[in-house]
């Protein structure tokens, strides 16, 4: 993991500099806080009228386990925007991530060798992932608040 924004490739640096260029509505970028501390993030990019892409899912090491909640939140937001499918790419050696996505109903959409080291996965949004409850706060980048459970808890 790079130490600074300057260490990222050009595409990621541009995204960090102005997330709204990539994540303007109906796309979005969410930040997750636990007890006021930034814990993780995830992006949702609309690629066409029917498809959304889960991007930039990251959870700080001390908050492992939050990835499922972030993913469920993004799935819910994709449904709200009218997407019928959500897709993602994950490195083939990220076994925890692959297990998480599989447990949430994602299916491998292509052979992992078709895009180098990445596995392509998709989820039909007719299927539901249970949201559960928690005391975590998830904030959309546009500053509107979305809560899962009690905020600030």
Coordinates of N, CA and C in Angstrom, one line a residue:
X1 N 0.8 -1.2 0.0 CA 0.0 0.0 0.0 C 0.9 1.2 0.0
X2 N 0.6 2.2 -0.9 CA 1.5 3.4 -0.9 C 1.3 4.2 0.4
X3 N 2.4 4.9 0.7 CA 2.4 5.8 1.9 C 1.7 7.1 1.7
X4 N 1.7 7.6 0.5 CA 1.2 9.0 0.2 C 0.5 9.0 -1.2
X5 N -0.4 10.0 -1.4 CA -1.1 10.1 -2.6 C -0.1 10.2 -3.8
X6 N 1.0 10.9 -3.5 CA 2.0 11.1 -4.6 C 2.6 9.7 -5.1
X7 N 2.4 8.7 -4.3 CA 2.9 7.3 -4.7 C 2.0 6.5 -5.5
X8 N 0.8 7.1 -5.7 CA -0.3 6.4 -6.5 C 0.0 6.6 -8.0
X9 N -0.6 5.7 -8.8 CA -0.6 6.0 -10.2 C -1.4 7.2 -10.6
X10 N -1.2 7.7 -11.8 CA -1.9 8.9 -12.2 C -3.4 8.9 -12.1
X11 N -4.0 7.8 -12.4 CA -5.5 7.7 -12.4 C -6.0 7.8 -10.9
X12 N -5.3 7.1 -10.0 CA -5.7 7.2 -8.6 C -5.4 8.5 -8.0
X13 N -4.3 9.1 -8.4 CA -4.0 10.5 -7.9 C -5.1 11.5 -8.3
X14 N -5.6 11.4 -9.5 CA -6.6 12.3 -10.0 C -7.9 12.0 -9.2
X15 N -8.2 10.7 -9.0 CA -9.4 10.3 -8.2 C -9.4 10.9 -6.8
X16 N -8.2 10.8 -6.2 CA -8.1 11.4 -4.8 C -8.2 12.9 -4.8
X17 N -7.6 13.5 -5.8 CA -7.7 15.0 -5.9 C -9.1 15.5 -6.0
X18 N -9.9 14.8 -6.8 CA -11.3 15.3 -7.0 C -12.2 14.1 -7.2
X19 N -12.7 13.4 -6.1 CA -13.5 12.2 -6.3 C -14.8 12.5 -7.1
X20 N -15.3 13.7 -7.2 CA -16.5 14.0 -7.9 C -16.3 13.8 -9.4
X21 N -15.1 13.8 -9.9 CA -14.9 13.6 -11.3 C -15.3 12.1 -11.7
X22 N -15.1 11.2 -10.8 CA -15.4 9.8 -11.0 C -16.7 9.4 -10.4
X23 N -17.0 10.0 -9.2 CA -18.1 9.6 -8.4 C -19.3 10.6 -8.3
X24 N -19.6 11.3 -9.4 CA -20.7 12.2 -9.4 C -22.0 11.3 -9.6
X25 N -23.1 11.9 -9.1 CA -24.4 11.1 -9.1 C -24.7 10.6 -10.4
X26 N -25.2 9.4 -10.6 CA -25.6 8.5 -9.5 C -24.5 7.7 -8.9
X27 N -23.3 7.8 -9.3 CA -22.1 7.2 -8.7 C -21.9 7.8 -7.3
X28 N -21.2 7.2 -6.4 CA -20.9 7.7 -5.1 C -19.7 7.1 -4.5
X29 N -19.2 7.8 -3.5 CA -18.0 7.3 -2.7 C -18.4 7.5 -1.3
X30 N -18.3 6.4 -0.5 CA -18.7 6.4 0.9 C -17.4 6.3 1.8
X31 N -17.5 6.9 3.0 CA -16.5 6.8 4.0 C -17.2 6.2 5.2
X32 N -16.5 5.3 5.9 CA -17.1 4.6 7.1 C -16.3 5.1 8.3
X33 N -17.0 5.5 9.3 CA -16.4 5.9 10.6 C -16.8 5.0 11.7
X34 N -15.9 4.7 12.6 CA -16.3 3.9 13.8 C -15.8 4.8 14.9
X35 N -16.8 5.2 15.8 CA -16.5 6.0 16.9 C -15.7 7.3 16.5
X36 N -16.1 7.9 15.4 CA -15.4 9.1 14.9 C -14.1 8.9 14.2
X37 N -13.6 7.7 14.1 CA -12.4 7.4 13.4 C -12.6 6.9 12.0
X38 N -12.0 7.4 11.0 CA -12.1 6.9 9.6 C -11.7 5.5 9.6
X39 N -12.6 4.6 9.2 CA -12.3 3.1 9.2 C -12.1 2.5 7.8
X40 N -12.8 3.1 6.8 CA -12.7 2.5 5.5 C -13.5 3.3 4.5
X41 N -13.5 2.8 3.2 CA -14.2 3.5 2.2 C -14.6 2.5 1.1
X42 N -15.5 3.0 0.2 CA -15.9 2.2 -1.0 C -16.5 3.1 -2.0
X43 N -16.3 2.8 -3.3 CA -16.9 3.5 -4.3 C -18.0 2.7 -5.1
X44 N -18.9 3.4 -5.7 CA -19.9 2.8 -6.6 C -19.9 3.7 -7.9
X45 N -19.5 3.1 -9.0 CA -19.5 3.8 -10.2 C -20.5 3.2 -11.1
X46 N -21.4 4.0 -11.6 CA -22.4 3.6 -12.6 C -21.7 3.5 -14.0
X47 N -21.7 2.3 -14.6 CA -21.0 2.1 -15.9 C -22.0 2.2 -17.0
X48 N -23.2 2.0 -16.8 CA -24.3 2.2 -17.8 C -25.6 2.2 -17.1
X49 N -26.7 2.3 -17.8 CA -28.0 2.4 -17.2 C -28.4 1.2 -16.2
X50 N -27.8 0.0 -16.5 CA -28.2 -1.2 -15.8 C -27.1 -1.6 -14.8
X51 N -25.9 -1.2 -15.0 CA -24.7 -1.8 -14.3 C -24.0 -0.7 -13.4
X52 N -23.6 -1.2 -12.2 CA -22.8 -0.4 -11.3 C -21.6 -1.2 -11.0
X53 N -20.5 -0.5 -10.6 CA -19.2 -1.2 -10.3 C -18.8 -0.9 -8.9
X54 N -18.6 -1.9 -8.0 CA -18.0 -1.6 -6.7 C -16.5 -1.4 -6.9
X55 N -16.0 -0.3 -6.4 CA -14.6 0.1 -6.5 C -14.1 0.5 -5.2
X56 N -12.8 0.5 -5.1 CA -12.0 1.1 -4.0 C -12.4 0.7 -2.6
X57 N -12.9 -0.5 -2.5 CA -13.2 -1.0 -1.1 C -11.9 -1.2 -0.4
X58 N -11.8 -0.5 0.7 CA -10.6 -0.5 1.6 C -11.1 -0.3 3.0
X59 N -10.5 -1.2 3.9 CA -10.7 -1.1 5.3 C -9.4 -1.1 6.0
X60 N -9.2 -0.1 6.9 CA -8.0 0.0 7.7 C -7.8 -1.3 8.5
X61 N -6.6 -1.8 8.6 CA -6.3 -3.1 9.3 C -7.0 -3.2 10.6
X62 N -7.0 -2.2 11.5 CA -7.6 -2.4 12.8 C -9.2 -2.4 12.7
X63 N -9.8 -2.3 11.6 CA -11.2 -2.3 11.4 C -11.6 -3.5 10.5
X64 N -10.8 -4.5 10.3 CA -11.2 -5.6 9.5 C -12.5 -6.2 10.0
X65 N -13.3 -6.6 9.0 CA -14.7 -7.0 9.3 C -15.7 -6.0 8.8
X66 N -15.3 -4.8 8.6 CA -16.2 -3.7 8.2 C -16.5 -3.9 6.7
X67 N -15.7 -4.6 5.9 CA -15.8 -4.7 4.5 C -17.2 -5.2 4.1
X68 N -17.7 -6.1 4.8 CA -19.1 -6.7 4.5 C -20.1 -5.6 4.7
X69 N -20.1 -4.8 5.7 CA -21.1 -3.7 5.9 C -20.9 -2.7 4.8
X70 N -19.7 -2.3 4.5 CA -19.5 -1.3 3.4 C -20.1 -1.9 2.1
X71 N -19.8 -3.1 1.8 CA -20.3 -3.7 0.5 C -21.8 -3.8 0.5
X72 N -22.4 -4.2 1.6 CA -23.9 -4.2 1.7 C -24.5 -2.8 1.5
X73 N -23.8 -1.8 2.0 CA -24.3 -0.4 1.9 C -24.2 0.0 0.4
X74 N -23.1 -0.3 -0.3 CA -22.9 0.0 -1.7 C -24.0 -0.7 -2.5
X75 N -24.2 -2.0 -2.2 CA -25.2 -2.8 -2.9 C -26.6 -2.1 -2.8
X76 N -26.9 -1.7 -1.6 CA -28.2 -1.0 -1.3 C -28.3 0.3 -2.1
X77 N -27.2 1.1 -2.2 CA -27.2 2.3 -3.0 C -27.3 2.0 -4.4
X78 N -26.7 0.9 -4.9 CA -26.8 0.6 -6.3 C -28.3 0.3 -6.7
X79 N -28.9 -0.4 -5.8 CA -30.4 -0.7 -6.0 C -31.2 0.6 -6.1
X80 N -30.9 1.5 -5.1 CA -31.6 2.8 -5.1 C -31.4 3.6 -6.4
X81 N -30.3 3.4 -7.1 CA -30.0 4.2 -8.3 C -30.6 3.5 -9.5
X82 N -31.2 2.3 -9.3 CA -31.9 1.6 -10.4 C -31.0 0.6 -11.1
X83 N -29.8 0.3 -10.6 CA -28.9 -0.7 -11.3 C -29.5 -2.1 -11.1
X84 N -29.3 -2.9 -12.1 CA -29.8 -4.3 -12.0 C -28.7 -5.3 -11.7
X85 N -27.5 -4.8 -11.9 CA -26.3 -5.7 -11.7 C -25.2 -4.8 -11.1
X86 N -24.4 -5.4 -10.2 CA -23.2 -4.8 -9.7 C -22.0 -5.7 -10.0
X87 N -21.0 -5.1 -10.5 CA -19.8 -5.9 -10.9 C -18.6 -5.4 -10.0
X88 N -17.5 -6.2 -10.0 CA -16.3 -5.8 -9.3 C -15.1 -6.6 -9.9
X89 N -13.9 -6.1 -9.6 CA -12.7 -6.9 -9.9 C -11.9 -7.0 -8.6
X90 N -11.4 -8.2 -8.4 CA -10.6 -8.4 -7.2 C -9.4 -9.2 -7.6
X91 N -8.2 -8.9 -7.0 CA -7.0 -9.7 -7.2 C -7.3 -11.1 -6.8
X92 N -6.8 -12.0 -7.7 CA -7.1 -13.5 -7.5 C -6.5 -14.0 -6.2
X93 N -5.5 -13.3 -5.6 CA -4.9 -13.8 -4.3 C -5.5 -13.2 -3.1
X94 N -6.6 -12.4 -3.2 CA -7.3 -11.8 -2.1 C -8.4 -12.8 -1.6
X95 N -8.0 -13.8 -0.9 CA -8.9 -14.9 -0.5 C -10.0 -14.3 0.4
X96 N -9.7 -13.5 1.3 CA -10.7 -12.9 2.2 C -11.7 -12.1 1.4
X97 N -11.3 -11.3 0.5 CA -12.2 -10.5 -0.3 C -13.1 -11.5 -1.2
X98 N -12.4 -12.4 -1.8 CA -13.2 -13.4 -2.6 C -14.2 -14.1 -1.8
X99 N -13.9 -14.5 -0.6 CA -14.9 -15.2 0.3 C -16.0 -14.2 0.7
X100 N -15.7 -13.0 1.0 CA -16.7 -12.0 1.4 C -17.7 -11.8 0.2
X101 N -17.2 -11.6 -1.0 CA -18.0 -11.4 -2.1 C -18.9 -12.6 -2.5
X102 N -18.3 -13.8 -2.4 CA -19.0 -15.0 -2.6 C -20.1 -15.2 -1.6
X103 N -19.8 -14.9 -0.3 CA -20.8 -15.0 0.8 C -22.0 -14.0 0.6
X104 N -21.7 -12.9 -0.1 CA -22.7 -11.9 -0.4 C -23.5 -12.2 -1.7
X105 N -23.1 -13.3 -2.3 CA -23.9 -13.7 -3.5 C -23.2 -13.4 -4.9
X106 N -22.1 -12.7 -4.9 CA -21.4 -12.5 -6.1 C -20.9 -13.8 -6.7
X107 N -20.9 -13.8 -8.0 CA -20.4 -15.0 -8.8 C -19.3 -14.6 -9.7
X108 N -18.4 -15.5 -9.9 CA -17.3 -15.3 -10.8 C -17.9 -15.1 -12.2
X109 N -17.6 -14.0 -12.9 CA -18.2 -13.7 -14.2 C -17.3 -14.0 -15.3
X110 N -16.0 -14.2 -15.0 CA -15.1 -14.6 -16.1 C -13.9 -15.3 -15.5
X111 N -13.1 -15.9 -16.4 CA -11.9 -16.6 -16.0 C -10.9 -15.6 -15.5
X112 N -10.3 -15.9 -14.3 CA -9.3 -15.0 -13.7 C -8.2 -14.6 -14.7
X113 N -7.9 -15.4 -15.7 CA -6.8 -15.1 -16.6 C -7.2 -14.1 -17.7
X114 N -8.5 -13.7 -17.8 CA -8.9 -12.8 -18.8 C -8.5 -11.4 -18.6
X115 N -8.2 -11.0 -17.3 CA -7.7 -9.7 -17.0 C -6.5 -9.8 -16.1
X116 N -5.5 -10.6 -16.5 CA -4.3 -10.7 -15.7 C -4.6 -11.4 -14.3
X117 N -4.3 -10.8 -13.3 CA -4.4 -11.3 -11.9 C -5.8 -11.1 -11.3
X118 N -6.7 -10.5 -12.0 CA -8.0 -10.1 -11.5 C -9.1 -11.1 -11.7
X119 N -10.0 -11.3 -10.8 CA -11.2 -12.1 -10.9 C -12.3 -11.1 -11.1
X120 N -13.1 -11.3 -12.1 CA -14.3 -10.5 -12.4 C -15.5 -11.2 -11.7
X121 N -16.3 -10.4 -10.9 CA -17.4 -11.0 -10.3 C -18.6 -10.1 -10.5
X122 N -19.8 -10.7 -10.4 CA -21.1 -9.9 -10.6 C -22.1 -10.4 -9.7
X123 N -23.1 -9.5 -9.4 CA -24.2 -9.9 -8.5 C -25.5 -9.3 -9.2
X124 N -26.5 -10.1 -9.4 CA -27.8 -9.6 -9.8 C -28.4 -8.9 -8.6
X125 N -28.9 -7.7 -8.8 CA -29.5 -7.0 -7.7 C -30.9 -7.4 -7.4
X126 N -31.4 -8.4 -8.1 CA -32.7 -9.0 -7.6 C -32.5 -9.8 -6.3
X127 N -31.2 -10.2 -6.1 CA -30.9 -10.9 -4.9 C -30.7 -9.9 -3.8
X128 N -31.0 -10.3 -2.5 CA -30.8 -9.3 -1.4 C -29.7 -9.8 -0.5
X129 N -28.9 -8.8 -0.1 CA -27.9 -9.1 1.0 C -28.4 -8.4 2.3
X130 N -28.5 -9.2 3.3 CA -29.1 -8.6 4.6 C -28.2 -7.5 5.1
X131 N -28.8 -6.5 5.6 CA -28.1 -5.3 6.0 C -27.7 -5.4 7.5
X132 N -28.4 -6.1 8.3 CA -28.1 -6.2 9.7 C -28.1 -4.8 10.4
X133 N -27.6 -4.7 11.6 CA -27.5 -3.5 12.3 C -26.1 -3.3 12.9
X134 N -25.7 -2.1 13.1 CA -24.4 -1.8 13.7 C -24.3 -0.4 14.2
X135 N -23.2 -0.1 14.9 CA -23.1 1.3 15.4 C -22.1 2.0 14.5
X136 N -21.9 1.7 13.3 CA -21.0 2.3 12.4 C -21.8 3.4 11.6
X137 N -21.0 4.5 11.3 CA -21.6 5.5 10.5 C -20.9 5.5 9.1
X138 N -21.7 5.5 8.1 CA -21.2 5.6 6.7 C -21.6 6.9 6.1
X139 N -20.7 7.7 5.6 CA -20.9 9.0 5.1 C -20.7 9.0 3.6
X140 N -21.7 9.5 2.8 CA -21.5 9.6 1.4 C -20.6 10.9 1.1
X141 N -19.8 10.8 0.1 CA -18.9 11.9 -0.2 C -19.5 13.2 -0.4
X142 N -20.8 13.2 -0.8 CA -21.5 14.5 -1.0 C -22.0 15.1 0.3
X143 N -21.5 14.6 1.4 CA -21.7 15.1 2.7 C -23.1 14.8 3.3
X144 N -24.0 14.1 2.5 CA -25.2 13.6 3.1 C -24.9 12.4 4.0
X145 N -25.6 12.2 5.0 CA -25.3 11.1 6.0 C -26.2 9.9 5.7
X146 N -25.6 8.8 5.7 CA -26.3 7.5 5.7 C -25.9 6.7 6.9
X147 N -26.8 6.2 7.6 CA -26.5 5.5 8.8 C -26.8 4.0 8.7
X148 N -26.0 3.2 9.3 CA -26.3 1.8 9.5 C -26.3 1.6 11.0
X149 N -27.5 1.4 11.5 CA -27.6 1.3 13.0 C -27.5 2.7 13.6
X150 N -27.0 2.8 14.8 CA -26.9 4.1 15.5 C -25.6 4.8 15.1
X151 N -25.7 6.1 14.8 CA -24.5 6.9 14.4 C -23.6 7.1 15.7
X152 N -22.3 7.1 15.5 CA -21.4 7.5 16.6 C -21.3 6.5 17.7
X153 N -21.9 5.4 17.6 CA -22.1 4.4 18.6 C -21.1 3.7 19.3

